[in-house]
Tab-separated table of C-alpha atoms in Angstrom:
chain	number	residue	atom	x	y	z
Z	1144	GLU	CA	35.458	-11.592	3.565
Z	1145	ILE	CA	34.645	-9.208	0.702
Z	1146	VAL	CA	37.669	-10.595	-1.122
Z	1147	LEU	CA	36.416	-14.129	-0.561
Z	1148	ALA	CA	32.990	-13.140	-1.858
Z	1149	ILE	CA	34.575	-11.697	-4.992
Z	1150	VAL	CA	36.698	-14.816	-5.420
Z	1151	GLU	CA	33.577	-16.939	-5.086
Z	1152	LEU	CA	31.781	-14.775	-7.641
Z	1153	LEU	CA	34.658	-14.906	-10.138
Z	1154	SER	CA	35.175	-18.619	-9.665
Z	1155	GLY	CA	31.475	-19.205	-10.266
Z	1156	LYS	CA	31.174	-20.863	-6.883
Z	1157	LYS	CA	27.555	-21.195	-5.814
Z	1158	PRO	CA	27.475	-21.745	-2.064
Z	1159	LEU	CA	23.708	-22.356	-2.046
Z	1160	ALA	CA	23.666	-24.676	-5.061
Z	1161	GLY	CA	21.216	-27.523	-4.522
Z	1162	LYS	CA	19.464	-25.753	-1.648
Z	1163	ARG	CA	15.764	-24.971	-1.789
Z	1164	VAL	CA	14.929	-21.788	0.083
Z	1165	LEU	CA	11.546	-20.336	0.882
Z	1166	ILE	CA	11.399	-16.575	1.528
Z	1167	THR	CA	8.434	-14.387	2.424
Z	1168	ALA	CA	8.303	-10.683	1.570
Z	1169	GLY	CA	6.086	-7.635	1.845
Z	1170	GLY	CA	3.241	-6.591	4.108
Z	1171	THR	CA	0.091	-8.655	4.414
Z	1172	VAL	CA	-3.267	-7.120	3.531
Z	1173	GLU	CA	-6.200	-7.780	5.869
Z	1174	ARG	CA	-9.442	-6.652	4.290
Z	1175	LEU	CA	-12.362	-4.870	5.960
Z	1176	ASP	CA	-14.447	-4.781	2.775
Z	1177	PRO	CA	-13.851	-4.974	-0.998
Z	1178	VAL	CA	-11.766	-1.784	-1.077
Z	1179	ARG	CA	-10.395	-1.120	2.444
Z	1180	TYR	CA	-7.679	-2.956	4.311
Z	1181	ILE	CA	-5.183	-2.859	7.136
Z	1182	THR	CA	-1.537	-3.195	6.169
Z	1183	ASN	CA	1.885	-1.971	7.243
Z	1184	ASP	CA	4.877	-0.099	5.891
Z	1185	SER	CA	6.783	-3.143	4.663
Z	1186	SER	CA	8.079	-2.529	1.141
Z	1187	GLY	CA	9.245	-6.080	0.466
Z	1188	LYS	CA	12.790	-4.843	-0.190
Z	1189	MET	CA	14.461	-6.983	2.509
Z	1190	GLY	CA	12.759	-10.136	1.227
Z	1191	PHE	CA	13.615	-9.218	-2.363
Z	1192	ALA	CA	17.283	-8.714	-1.402
Z	1193	LEU	CA	17.310	-12.101	0.348
Z	1194	ALA	CA	15.786	-13.742	-2.729
Z	1195	GLU	CA	18.257	-12.091	-5.115
Z	1196	ALA	CA	21.235	-13.043	-2.957
Z	1197	ALA	CA	20.061	-16.662	-2.639
Z	1198	ARG	CA	19.364	-16.864	-6.383
Z	1199	ASP	CA	22.848	-15.537	-7.166
Z	1200	GLN	CA	24.343	-18.097	-4.776
Z	1201	GLY	CA	22.687	-20.878	-6.746
Z	1202	ALA	CA	19.650	-21.640	-4.573
Z	1203	ASP	CA	16.277	-22.730	-5.909
Z	1204	VAL	CA	14.211	-19.809	-4.569
Z	1205	THR	CA	10.499	-19.605	-3.861
Z	1206	LEU	CA	9.341	-16.119	-2.863
Z	1207	VAL	CA	5.952	-15.798	-1.172
Z	1208	CYS	CA	4.867	-12.191	-1.780
Z	1209	ALA	CA	2.242	-10.128	-0.008
Z	1210	ARG	CA	1.794	-6.424	-0.916
Z	1211	THR	CA	5.145	-4.979	-2.027
Z	1212	ASP	CA	6.224	-1.595	-3.351
Z	1213	GLY	CA	7.695	-2.836	-6.601
Z	1214	PRO	CA	7.813	-5.974	-8.714
Z	1215	PRO	CA	9.639	-9.017	-7.309
Z	1216	PRO	CA	13.056	-10.040	-8.664
Z	1217	ALA	CA	13.428	-12.207	-11.744
Z	1218	GLY	CA	14.727	-15.741	-11.647
Z	1219	VAL	CA	12.783	-16.844	-8.595
Z	1220	ARG	CA	9.465	-18.680	-8.209
Z	1221	ILE	CA	6.744	-16.223	-7.135
Z	1222	VAL	CA	3.742	-17.222	-5.028
Z	1223	LYS	CA	1.174	-14.514	-4.268
Z	1224	ALA	CA	-0.334	-14.473	-0.774
Z	1225	GLU	CA	-2.263	-11.357	0.201
Z	1226	SER	CA	-3.362	-12.057	3.777
Z	1227	ALA	CA	-1.709	-13.702	6.786
Z	1228	GLU	CA	-4.001	-16.681	6.290
Z	1229	GLU	CA	-3.021	-17.057	2.629
Z	1230	MET	CA	0.647	-16.699	3.561
Z	1231	ARG	CA	0.348	-19.324	6.291
Z	1232	ALA	CA	-1.133	-21.793	3.817
Z	1233	ALA	CA	1.463	-20.979	1.147
Z	1234	VAL	CA	4.377	-21.424	3.569
Z	1235	LEU	CA	3.148	-24.608	5.250
Z	1236	ALA	CA	2.418	-26.234	1.901
Z	1237	ARG	CA	6.015	-25.679	0.784
Z	1238	LEU	CA	7.748	-26.326	4.120
Z	1239	PRO	CA	8.377	-30.060	3.632
Z	1240	GLU	CA	10.514	-29.373	0.551
Z	1241	ALA	CA	12.461	-26.393	1.938
Z	1242	ASP	CA	16.031	-26.520	3.231
Z	1243	ALA	CA	15.683	-23.048	4.722
Z	1244	VAL	CA	12.808	-20.674	5.397
Z	1245	VAL	CA	13.370	-16.944	5.867
Z	1246	LYS	CA	10.286	-15.065	7.018
Z	1247	ALA	CA	11.030	-11.476	6.003
Z	1248	ALA	CA	7.380	-10.536	5.409
Z	1249	ALA	CA	5.637	-8.243	7.868
Z	1250	VAL	CA	2.584	-10.306	8.729
Z	1251	ALA	CA	-0.381	-8.588	10.353
Z	1252	ASP	CA	-1.001	-9.634	13.972
Z	1253	TYR	CA	-4.701	-8.779	13.741
Z	1254	ARG	CA	-7.341	-8.792	11.053
Z	1255	PRO	CA	-10.953	-7.611	10.999
Z	1256	SER	CA	-13.214	-10.296	12.517
Z	1257	VAL	CA	-15.780	-9.641	9.806
Z	1258	ARG	CA	-15.078	-8.900	6.184
Z	1259	HIS	CA	-17.929	-7.016	4.574
Z	1260	GLY	CA	-18.991	-8.138	1.114
Z	1261	SER	CA	-19.713	-4.620	-0.132
Z	1262	LYS	CA	-18.148	-1.275	0.626
Z	1263	MET	CA	-19.174	-0.074	4.069
Z	1264	LYS	CA	-21.076	3.201	3.991
Z	1265	LYS	CA	-20.188	6.183	6.080
Z	1266	GLY	CA	-22.287	6.057	9.208
Z	1267	PRO	CA	-21.900	7.319	12.738
Z	1268	ASP	CA	-19.127	9.600	13.921
Z	1269	ARG	CA	-17.459	6.750	15.744
Z	1270	LEU	CA	-17.437	3.042	15.282
Z	1271	THR	CA	-15.535	0.109	16.629
Z	1272	LEU	CA	-13.790	-2.409	14.465
Z	1273	GLU	CA	-13.573	-5.884	15.932
Z	1274	LEU	CA	-10.194	-7.457	15.308
Z	1275	GLU	CA	-9.023	-11.010	15.825
Z	1276	ARG	CA	-5.553	-12.525	15.849
Z	1277	THR	CA	-4.140	-13.815	12.606
Z	1278	PRO	CA	-2.417	-17.201	12.502
Z	1279	ASP	CA	1.143	-17.021	13.835
Z	1280	ILE	CA	3.098	-18.446	10.928
Z	1281	LEU	CA	6.455	-18.682	12.685
Z	1282	GLN	CA	4.753	-20.530	15.548
Z	1283	ALA	CA	3.065	-22.832	13.027
Z	1284	ILE	CA	6.439	-23.620	11.479
Z	1285	GLY	CA	7.848	-24.366	14.953
Z	1286	ASP	CA	4.890	-26.614	15.729
Z	1287	TRP	CA	5.298	-28.408	12.411
Z	1288	LYS	CA	8.985	-29.046	13.148
Z	1289	ARG	CA	8.194	-30.407	16.596
Z	1290	GLU	CA	5.536	-32.734	15.227
Z	1291	ALA	CA	7.815	-33.862	12.425
Z	1292	GLU	CA	10.509	-34.740	14.950
Z	1293	ALA	CA	8.044	-36.485	17.262
Z	1294	SER	CA	6.553	-38.604	14.499
Z	1295	GLY	CA	9.958	-39.578	13.179
Z	1296	ALA	CA	8.477	-39.446	9.698
Z	1297	ALA	CA	10.169	-36.273	8.550
Z	1298	ARG	CA	13.341	-36.154	6.575
Z	1299	SER	CA	16.403	-34.956	8.417
Z	1300	PRO	CA	17.531	-32.265	8.782
Z	1301	LEU	CA	14.381	-30.191	9.130
Z	1302	PRO	CA	14.339	-26.776	7.463
Z	1303	PHE	CA	16.529	-24.089	8.989
Z	1304	VAL	CA	14.195	-21.269	10.036
Z	1305	VAL	CA	14.974	-17.550	10.215
Z	1306	GLY	CA	12.413	-15.146	11.672
Z	1307	PHE	CA	12.343	-11.374	11.601
Z	1308	ALA	CA	11.266	-9.079	14.408
Z	1309	ALA	CA	10.400	-5.482	13.591
Z	1310	GLU	CA	10.303	-3.647	16.864
Z	1311	THR	CA	10.331	-0.083	18.062
Z	1312	ASP	CA	10.886	-0.829	21.773
Z	1313	ASP	CA	12.882	-3.454	23.671
Z	1314	VAL	CA	14.302	-4.885	20.479
Z	1315	GLU	CA	16.618	-7.439	22.126
Z	1316	ARG	CA	14.186	-8.705	24.720
Z	1317	ASN	CA	11.414	-9.148	22.156
Z	1318	ALA	CA	13.732	-10.894	19.700
Z	1319	LEU	CA	14.986	-13.412	22.266
Z	1320	ASP	CA	11.461	-14.015	23.462
Z	1321	LYS	CA	10.286	-14.700	19.894
Z	1322	LEU	CA	13.236	-17.044	19.301
Z	1323	ALA	CA	12.499	-19.101	22.392
Z	1324	ARG	CA	8.740	-19.303	21.955
Z	1325	LYS	CA	8.827	-20.239	18.278
Z	1326	ARG	CA	11.979	-22.339	18.338
Z	1327	CYS	CA	13.404	-20.929	15.164
Z	1328	ASP	CA	17.120	-20.993	14.450
Z	1329	LEU	CA	17.834	-17.295	14.000
Z	1330	ILE	CA	15.965	-14.086	14.662
Z	1331	VAL	CA	16.841	-10.938	12.753
Z	1332	ALA	CA	15.757	-7.931	14.777
Z	1333	ASN	CA	15.531	-4.454	13.379
Z	1334	ASP	CA	14.503	-1.338	15.173
Z	1335	VAL	CA	12.186	0.210	12.600
Z	1336	SER	CA	12.222	3.502	14.495
Z	1337	ARG	CA	15.896	4.088	13.595
Z	1338	GLU	CA	16.815	6.162	10.568
Z	1339	GLY	CA	18.050	3.887	7.759
Z	1340	ALA	CA	16.548	0.746	9.295
Z	1341	GLY	CA	13.585	-1.270	8.222
Z	1342	PHE	CA	10.472	-0.461	6.255
Z	1343	GLY	CA	10.780	1.206	2.896
Z	1344	ALA	CA	14.504	1.958	3.129
Z	1345	ASP	CA	17.173	0.517	0.860
Z	1346	THR	CA	19.360	0.040	3.916
Z	1347	ASN	CA	18.925	-1.763	7.203
Z	1348	ILE	CA	20.462	-2.009	10.655
Z	1349	VAL	CA	19.873	-5.420	12.202
Z	1350	SER	CA	20.955	-7.580	15.090
Z	1351	VAL	CA	21.017	-11.330	14.614
Z	1352	TYR	CA	20.150	-13.574	17.549
Z	1353	GLY	CA	20.560	-17.297	18.038
Z	1354	ALA	CA	19.609	-19.521	20.949
Z	1355	GLU	CA	22.765	-18.385	22.759
Z	1356	GLY	CA	21.918	-14.683	22.425
Z	1357	LEU	CA	23.262	-11.941	20.177
Z	1358	ILE	CA	25.366	-13.362	17.335
Z	1359	GLU	CA	26.157	-10.119	15.580
Z	1360	ALA	CA	24.972	-6.565	15.165
Z	1361	LEU	CA	25.232	-5.370	11.572
Z	1362	PRO	CA	25.732	-1.629	11.189
Z	1363	LEU	CA	23.892	0.448	8.570
Z	1364	GLN	CA	24.360	-1.162	5.153
Z	1365	SER	CA	22.402	-2.012	2.042
Z	1366	LYS	CA	19.681	-4.643	2.369
Z	1367	ARG	CA	21.585	-6.678	-0.210
Z	1368	ALA	CA	24.706	-6.644	2.013
Z	1369	VAL	CA	22.560	-7.642	5.016
Z	1370	ALA	CA	21.135	-10.485	2.899
Z	1371	GLU	CA	24.602	-11.740	1.924
Z	1372	ARG	CA	25.663	-11.766	5.567
Z	1373	LEU	CA	22.483	-13.585	6.638
Z	1374	TRP	CA	22.934	-16.329	4.042
Z	1375	LYS	CA	26.537	-16.744	5.247
Z	1376	LEU	CA	25.241	-17.240	8.802
Z	1377	VAL	CA	22.548	-19.649	7.600
Z	1378	ARG	CA	25.115	-21.726	5.689
Z	1379	GLU	CA	27.359	-21.965	8.728
Z	1380	ARG	CA	24.648	-22.631	11.289
Z	1381	ALA	CA	22.772	-25.099	9.110
Z	1382	GLY	CA	26.009	-27.033	8.742
Z	1383	TRP	CA	26.219	-26.412	5.006
Z	1384	GLU	CA	29.765	-25.061	5.331
Z	1385	GLU	CA	32.461	-24.579	7.933
Z	1386	PRO	CA	32.187	-21.367	9.932
Z	1387	GLY	CA	34.705	-18.561	9.802
Z	1388	ARG	CA	35.844	-18.920	6.220
Y	751	GLU	CA	-14.413	14.326	-31.652
Y	752	ILE	CA	-11.254	12.249	-31.986
Y	753	VAL	CA	-10.480	14.147	-35.181
Y	754	LEU	CA	-10.957	17.442	-33.351
Y	755	ALA	CA	-8.679	16.244	-30.556
Y	756	ILE	CA	-5.990	15.369	-33.094
Y	757	VAL	CA	-6.439	18.711	-34.822
Y	758	GLU	CA	-6.079	20.447	-31.464
Y	759	LEU	CA	-2.959	18.434	-30.714
Y	760	LEU	CA	-1.368	19.138	-34.092
Y	761	SER	CA	-2.275	22.814	-33.987
Y	762	GLY	CA	-0.721	23.070	-30.523
Y	763	LYS	CA	-4.028	24.291	-29.139
Y	764	LYS	CA	-4.033	24.149	-25.341
Y	765	PRO	CA	-7.657	24.241	-24.190
Y	766	LEU	CA	-6.693	24.506	-20.510
Y	767	ALA	CA	-3.980	27.145	-20.995
Y	768	GLY	CA	-4.072	29.671	-18.167
Y	769	LYS	CA	-6.168	27.419	-15.936
Y	770	ARG	CA	-4.920	26.319	-12.541
Y	771	VAL	CA	-6.202	22.880	-11.628
Y	772	LEU	CA	-5.896	21.028	-8.347
Y	773	ILE	CA	-6.135	17.231	-8.497
Y	774	THR	CA	-5.968	14.685	-5.695
Y	775	ALA	CA	-4.776	11.111	-6.246
Y	776	GLY	CA	-4.164	7.844	-4.417
Y	777	GLY	CA	-5.451	6.305	-1.223
Y	778	THR	CA	-5.038	8.005	2.124
Y	779	VAL	CA	-3.130	6.279	4.905
Y	780	GLU	CA	-4.594	6.381	8.423
Y	781	ARG	CA	-2.078	5.158	10.958
Y	782	LEU	CA	-2.699	2.941	13.983
Y	783	ASP	CA	0.935	3.044	15.111
Y	784	PRO	CA	4.356	3.754	13.550
Y	785	VAL	CA	4.113	0.799	11.150
Y	786	ARG	CA	0.452	-0.157	10.703
Y	787	TYR	CA	-2.264	1.677	8.820
Y	788	ILE	CA	-5.645	1.454	7.188
Y	789	THR	CA	-5.769	2.250	3.495
Y	790	ASN	CA	-7.648	1.227	0.365
Y	791	ASP	CA	-7.029	-0.185	-3.096
Y	792	SER	CA	-6.653	3.143	-4.880
Y	793	SER	CA	-3.583	3.077	-7.129
Y	794	GLY	CA	-3.589	6.791	-8.003
Y	795	LYS	CA	-3.843	5.971	-11.710
Y	796	MET	CA	-7.080	7.909	-12.331
Y	797	GLY	CA	-5.653	11.019	-10.662
Y	798	PHE	CA	-2.390	10.633	-12.552
Y	799	ALA	CA	-4.290	10.349	-15.856
Y	800	LEU	CA	-6.264	13.491	-15.004
Y	801	ALA	CA	-3.042	15.339	-14.173
Y	802	GLU	CA	-1.315	14.223	-17.380
Y	803	ALA	CA	-4.300	15.172	-19.532
Y	804	ALA	CA	-4.591	18.601	-17.879
Y	805	ARG	CA	-0.837	19.196	-18.201
Y	806	ASP	CA	-0.944	18.297	-21.897
Y	807	GLN	CA	-3.878	20.686	-22.371
Y	808	GLY	CA	-1.776	23.502	-20.976
Y	809	ALA	CA	-3.064	23.733	-17.406
Y	810	ASP	CA	-0.936	24.649	-14.416
Y	811	VAL	CA	-1.396	21.419	-12.435
Y	812	THR	CA	-1.009	20.780	-8.713
Y	813	LEU	CA	-1.327	17.111	-7.768
Y	814	VAL	CA	-1.968	16.269	-4.120
Y	815	CYS	CA	-0.766	12.679	-3.678
Y	816	ALA	CA	-1.544	10.185	-0.945
Y	817	ARG	CA	-0.214	6.596	-1.207
Y	818	THR	CA	0.040	5.616	-4.888
Y	819	ASP	CA	1.286	2.521	-6.677
Y	820	GLY	CA	3.891	4.272	-8.803
Y	821	PRO	CA	5.589	7.638	-9.121
Y	822	PRO	CA	3.465	10.643	-10.125
Y	823	PRO	CA	3.712	12.130	-13.613
Y	824	ALA	CA	6.365	14.682	-14.535
Y	825	GLY	CA	5.592	18.279	-15.313
Y	826	VAL	CA	3.119	18.837	-12.497
Y	827	ARG	CA	3.527	20.299	-9.014
Y	828	ILE	CA	3.473	17.478	-6.411
Y	829	VAL	CA	2.204	17.942	-2.861
Y	830	LYS	CA	2.441	14.938	-0.535
Y	831	ALA	CA	-0.475	14.336	1.840
Y	832	GLU	CA	-0.604	10.965	3.564
Y	833	SER	CA	-3.770	11.123	5.672
Y	834	ALA	CA	-7.246	12.532	5.102
Y	835	GLU	CA	-6.404	15.338	7.517
Y	836	GLU	CA	-3.212	16.249	5.637
Y	837	MET	CA	-5.099	16.102	2.353
Y	838	ARG	CA	-7.851	18.366	3.688
Y	839	ALA	CA	-5.280	20.948	4.741
Y	840	ALA	CA	-3.390	20.709	1.434
Y	841	VAL	CA	-6.564	21.126	-0.648
Y	842	LEU	CA	-8.115	23.957	1.372
Y	843	ALA	CA	-4.836	25.907	1.366
Y	844	ARG	CA	-4.725	25.811	-2.441
Y	845	LEU	CA	-8.447	26.216	-3.111
Y	846	PRO	CA	-8.494	30.023	-3.395
Y	847	GLU	CA	-6.092	29.907	-6.351
Y	848	ALA	CA	-7.705	26.987	-8.197
Y	849	ASP	CA	-9.943	27.285	-11.248
Y	850	ALA	CA	-10.960	23.642	-10.940
Y	851	VAL	CA	-10.588	20.954	-8.299
Y	852	VAL	CA	-10.869	17.262	-9.169
Y	853	LYS	CA	-10.944	14.970	-6.152
Y	854	ALA	CA	-9.851	11.622	-7.564
Y	855	ALA	CA	-8.184	10.422	-4.344
Y	856	ALA	CA	-9.849	7.704	-2.297
Y	857	VAL	CA	-10.003	9.348	1.108
Y	858	ALA	CA	-10.588	7.182	4.155
Y	859	ASP	CA	-13.951	7.734	5.850
Y	860	TYR	CA	-12.624	6.557	9.219
Y	861	ARG	CA	-9.310	6.654	11.021
Y	862	PRO	CA	-8.148	5.171	14.328
Y	863	SER	CA	-9.213	7.443	17.211
Y	864	VAL	CA	-5.850	6.888	18.858
Y	865	ARG	CA	-2.522	6.649	17.120
Y	866	HIS	CA	-0.009	4.721	19.187
Y	867	GLY	CA	3.482	6.172	19.415
Y	868	SER	CA	5.203	2.788	19.332
Y	869	LYS	CA	4.352	-0.475	17.630
Y	870	MET	CA	1.452	-2.193	19.392
Y	871	LYS	CA	2.379	-5.587	20.806
Y	872	LYS	CA	0.412	-8.713	20.163
Y	873	GLY	CA	-2.000	-9.161	23.017
Y	874	PRO	CA	-5.364	-10.778	23.456
Y	875	ASP	CA	-7.081	-12.939	20.863
Y	876	ARG	CA	-9.563	-10.191	20.107
Y	877	LEU	CA	-9.458	-6.466	20.395
Y	878	THR	CA	-11.541	-3.560	19.296
Y	879	LEU	CA	-10.189	-0.668	17.331
Y	880	GLU	CA	-11.969	2.618	17.942
Y	881	LEU	CA	-12.479	4.562	14.727
Y	882	GLU	CA	-13.602	8.128	14.175
Y	883	ARG	CA	-14.741	9.943	11.065
Y	884	THR	CA	-12.143	11.737	8.977
Y	885	PRO	CA	-12.827	15.248	7.728
Y	886	ASP	CA	-15.076	15.247	4.667
Y	887	ILE	CA	-12.960	17.177	2.185
Y	888	LEU	CA	-15.611	17.510	-0.521
Y	889	GLN	CA	-18.018	18.847	2.092
Y	890	ALA	CA	-15.342	21.260	3.318
Y	891	ILE	CA	-14.893	22.555	-0.232
Y	892	GLY	CA	-18.661	22.990	-0.534
Y	893	ASP	CA	-18.780	24.848	2.766
Y	894	TRP	CA	-15.883	27.048	1.702
Y	895	LYS	CA	-17.673	27.942	-1.543
Y	896	ARG	CA	-20.871	28.798	0.321
Y	897	GLU	CA	-19.011	31.025	2.769
Y	898	ALA	CA	-17.074	32.687	-0.028
Y	899	GLU	CA	-20.318	33.509	-1.818
Y	900	ALA	CA	-21.977	34.713	1.375
Y	901	SER	CA	-19.130	37.005	2.307
Y	902	GLY	CA	-18.904	38.440	-1.180
Y	903	ALA	CA	-15.150	38.581	-0.727
Y	904	ALA	CA	-14.247	35.725	-3.026
Y	905	ARG	CA	-13.224	36.156	-6.596
Y	906	SER	CA	-15.746	35.031	-9.171
Y	907	PRO	CA	-16.177	32.438	-10.480
Y	908	LEU	CA	-15.442	30.063	-7.628
Y	909	PRO	CA	-13.539	26.866	-8.463
Y	910	PHE	CA	-15.365	24.245	-10.480
Y	911	VAL	CA	-15.476	21.124	-8.304
Y	912	VAL	CA	-15.535	17.495	-9.459
Y	913	GLY	CA	-15.982	14.714	-6.921
Y	914	PHE	CA	-15.556	10.979	-7.321
Y	915	ALA	CA	-17.731	8.265	-5.830
Y	916	ALA	CA	-16.376	4.738	-5.650
Y	917	GLU	CA	-19.330	2.525	-4.917
Y	918	THR	CA	-20.161	-1.134	-5.056
Y	919	ASP	CA	-23.927	-0.789	-4.480
Y	920	ASP	CA	-26.532	1.756	-5.558
Y	921	VAL	CA	-24.011	3.676	-7.614
Y	922	GLU	CA	-26.447	6.216	-9.071
Y	923	ARG	CA	-28.359	6.933	-5.882
Y	924	ASN	CA	-25.175	7.426	-3.882
Y	925	ALA	CA	-23.642	9.666	-6.530
Y	926	LEU	CA	-26.663	11.954	-6.728
Y	927	ASP	CA	-26.882	12.090	-2.971
Y	928	LYS	CA	-23.216	13.086	-2.731
Y	929	LEU	CA	-23.684	15.739	-5.416
Y	930	ALA	CA	-26.619	17.322	-3.635
Y	931	ARG	CA	-25.157	17.253	-0.128
Y	932	LYS	CA	-21.764	18.613	-1.092
Y	933	ARG	CA	-22.869	20.970	-3.825
Y	934	CYS	CA	-20.109	20.092	-6.215
Y	935	ASP	CA	-20.480	20.581	-9.943
Y	936	LEU	CA	-19.918	17.051	-11.216
Y	937	ILE	CA	-19.743	13.617	-9.634
Y	938	VAL	CA	-17.885	10.830	-11.384
Y	939	ALA	CA	-19.257	7.510	-10.164
Y	940	ASN	CA	-17.542	4.229	-10.737
Y	941	ASP	CA	-18.684	0.831	-9.651
Y	942	VAL	CA	-15.431	-0.611	-8.322
Y	943	SER	CA	-16.960	-4.077	-8.250
Y	944	ARG	CA	-17.081	-4.225	-12.077
Y	945	GLU	CA	-14.264	-5.810	-14.011
Y	946	GLY	CA	-12.131	-3.120	-15.655
Y	947	ALA	CA	-13.469	-0.335	-13.443
Y	948	GLY	CA	-11.788	1.490	-10.663
Y	949	PHE	CA	-8.972	0.634	-8.302
Y	950	GLY	CA	-5.691	-0.567	-9.708
Y	951	ALA	CA	-6.902	-0.990	-13.290
Y	952	ASP	CA	-5.598	0.958	-16.276
Y	953	THR	CA	-9.168	1.276	-17.477
Y	954	ASN	CA	-12.342	2.632	-15.971
Y	955	ILE	CA	-16.100	2.580	-16.478
Y	956	VAL	CA	-17.716	5.720	-15.095
Y	957	SER	CA	-20.965	7.606	-15.070
Y	958	VAL	CA	-20.859	11.378	-14.809
Y	959	TYR	CA	-23.617	13.163	-12.907
Y	960	GLY	CA	-24.544	16.830	-12.724
Y	961	ALA	CA	-27.255	18.587	-10.756
Y	962	GLU	CA	-29.775	17.539	-13.430
Y	963	GLY	CA	-28.864	13.819	-13.141
Y	964	LEU	CA	-26.869	11.532	-15.388
Y	965	ILE	CA	-24.862	13.456	-17.981
Y	966	GLU	CA	-23.105	10.547	-19.611
Y	967	ALA	CA	-22.079	6.974	-19.022
Y	968	LEU	CA	-18.613	6.253	-20.385
Y	969	PRO	CA	-18.065	2.628	-21.416
Y	970	LEU	CA	-14.851	0.716	-20.620
Y	971	GLN	CA	-11.862	2.773	-21.769
Y	972	SER	CA	-8.410	3.802	-20.633
Y	973	LYS	CA	-8.194	6.099	-17.639
Y	974	ARG	CA	-6.463	8.611	-19.909
Y	975	ALA	CA	-9.451	8.588	-22.289
Y	976	VAL	CA	-11.793	9.022	-19.309
Y	977	ALA	CA	-9.628	11.947	-18.165
Y	978	GLU	CA	-9.785	13.628	-21.591
Y	979	ARG	CA	-13.566	13.329	-21.617
Y	980	LEU	CA	-13.856	14.698	-18.080
Y	981	TRP	CA	-11.749	17.752	-18.881
Y	982	LYS	CA	-13.952	18.359	-21.937
Y	983	LEU	CA	-17.031	18.306	-19.689
Y	984	VAL	CA	-15.335	20.585	-17.143
Y	985	ARG	CA	-14.400	23.099	-19.866
Y	986	GLU	CA	-17.956	23.192	-21.160
Y	987	ARG	CA	-19.697	23.280	-17.790
Y	988	ALA	CA	-17.316	25.811	-16.276
Y	989	GLY	CA	-18.040	28.066	-19.233
Y	990	TRP	CA	-14.475	27.918	-20.521
Y	991	GLU	CA	-15.658	26.887	-23.988
Y	992	GLU	CA	-18.850	26.346	-25.923
Y	993	PRO	CA	-20.403	22.907	-25.505
Y	994	GLY	CA	-20.694	20.390	-28.315
Y	995	ARG	CA	-17.625	21.340	-30.312
């Protein structure tokens, strides 16, 4: 497979040429007031690697970026989206034109119910912060696909959707549950509690699930190598190329 | 003054030679679970500029870093401290050997009362997050100075202490209040709601307060220029050089 990849590279073959892919990256920022926020350890590196790999394979790449550790890659279209709500809007607006969507961003599940207009002052020893659920973007994509199919108005095929699941417990069960509930095409699960996997690292250890269950478990490798493998799976499963080459 | 600074530079004069300075930088991270945290918009740039200026003036610099946007400057001693609690411990441990302490970090006022050992699952539509106060590091330094004086055991003089106040409302009142309550020597107040001031920017607009009130208001300038001016004020007020040179 490595040999084939090198052959493709040398021959200038672009297996994603003509494909429009939408990738999300980074950790969303949910503000309490003008200076404080809730976020997570996502560095954006997995999404950046996916964008670079797709770009190098000839895709037209749009990268929706929340907070990331470094600057995004060159040669891709950048859309800034700080919060889950902004990311939802950015993704849904671009969904109708996408051939594939890969949701590598770590989107907050909860946000403060109230955002204060000025910096909150120190007050009592304890306080409670009211949180509310953020929009579930993967669910919204699933709902959009279902409606598009029902109305018959959408182009065919609908975008191929890849979700990520960052878990510390019950990785497989949670990934399969997410896949079923949100009707996406692939779920990439990583156990962020494992050394060398997930947030901030340059490497990852992931398991890829489809509707039929575990497709493959990728051992520790660079995020770029994980990205190459994921695009290969997307191309096969989306019917863009024959499997097993 | 610029001419004098150039003369000092060319003559190799090191106005902070022999001084040990302790600087804090960045925004603290207060974790809810293994992947989520509360933080703030501090980039660490003001603390980095203070460290670079002190290093170039010949000081022995220790930089206590929380989360920052980029890597810290070279040529200074780096101590990592993610949370307010870690930063408190790092600062207090090094206080007895410091000639000056400049607290440029944006330390969280509140942290989650409970830190979950594994990633919290999505649950109900709303939830409340219980928060508790973090240790007040500037107050702890003030208390340490008072005890050192009372016991008579401390070396003299005690460290010269500079606090920062990032405010969006009532900047002057809050700065003077902080100065009085925590008995530090200078408070640098910046209104983070003003364009070009505070978090993330390469420039700042600050007002410097002493026990007698406003000392000077520095107009929009680079954080490095602000740092140079602050070290000048520290040298004068700590009695390390004659004022007004």
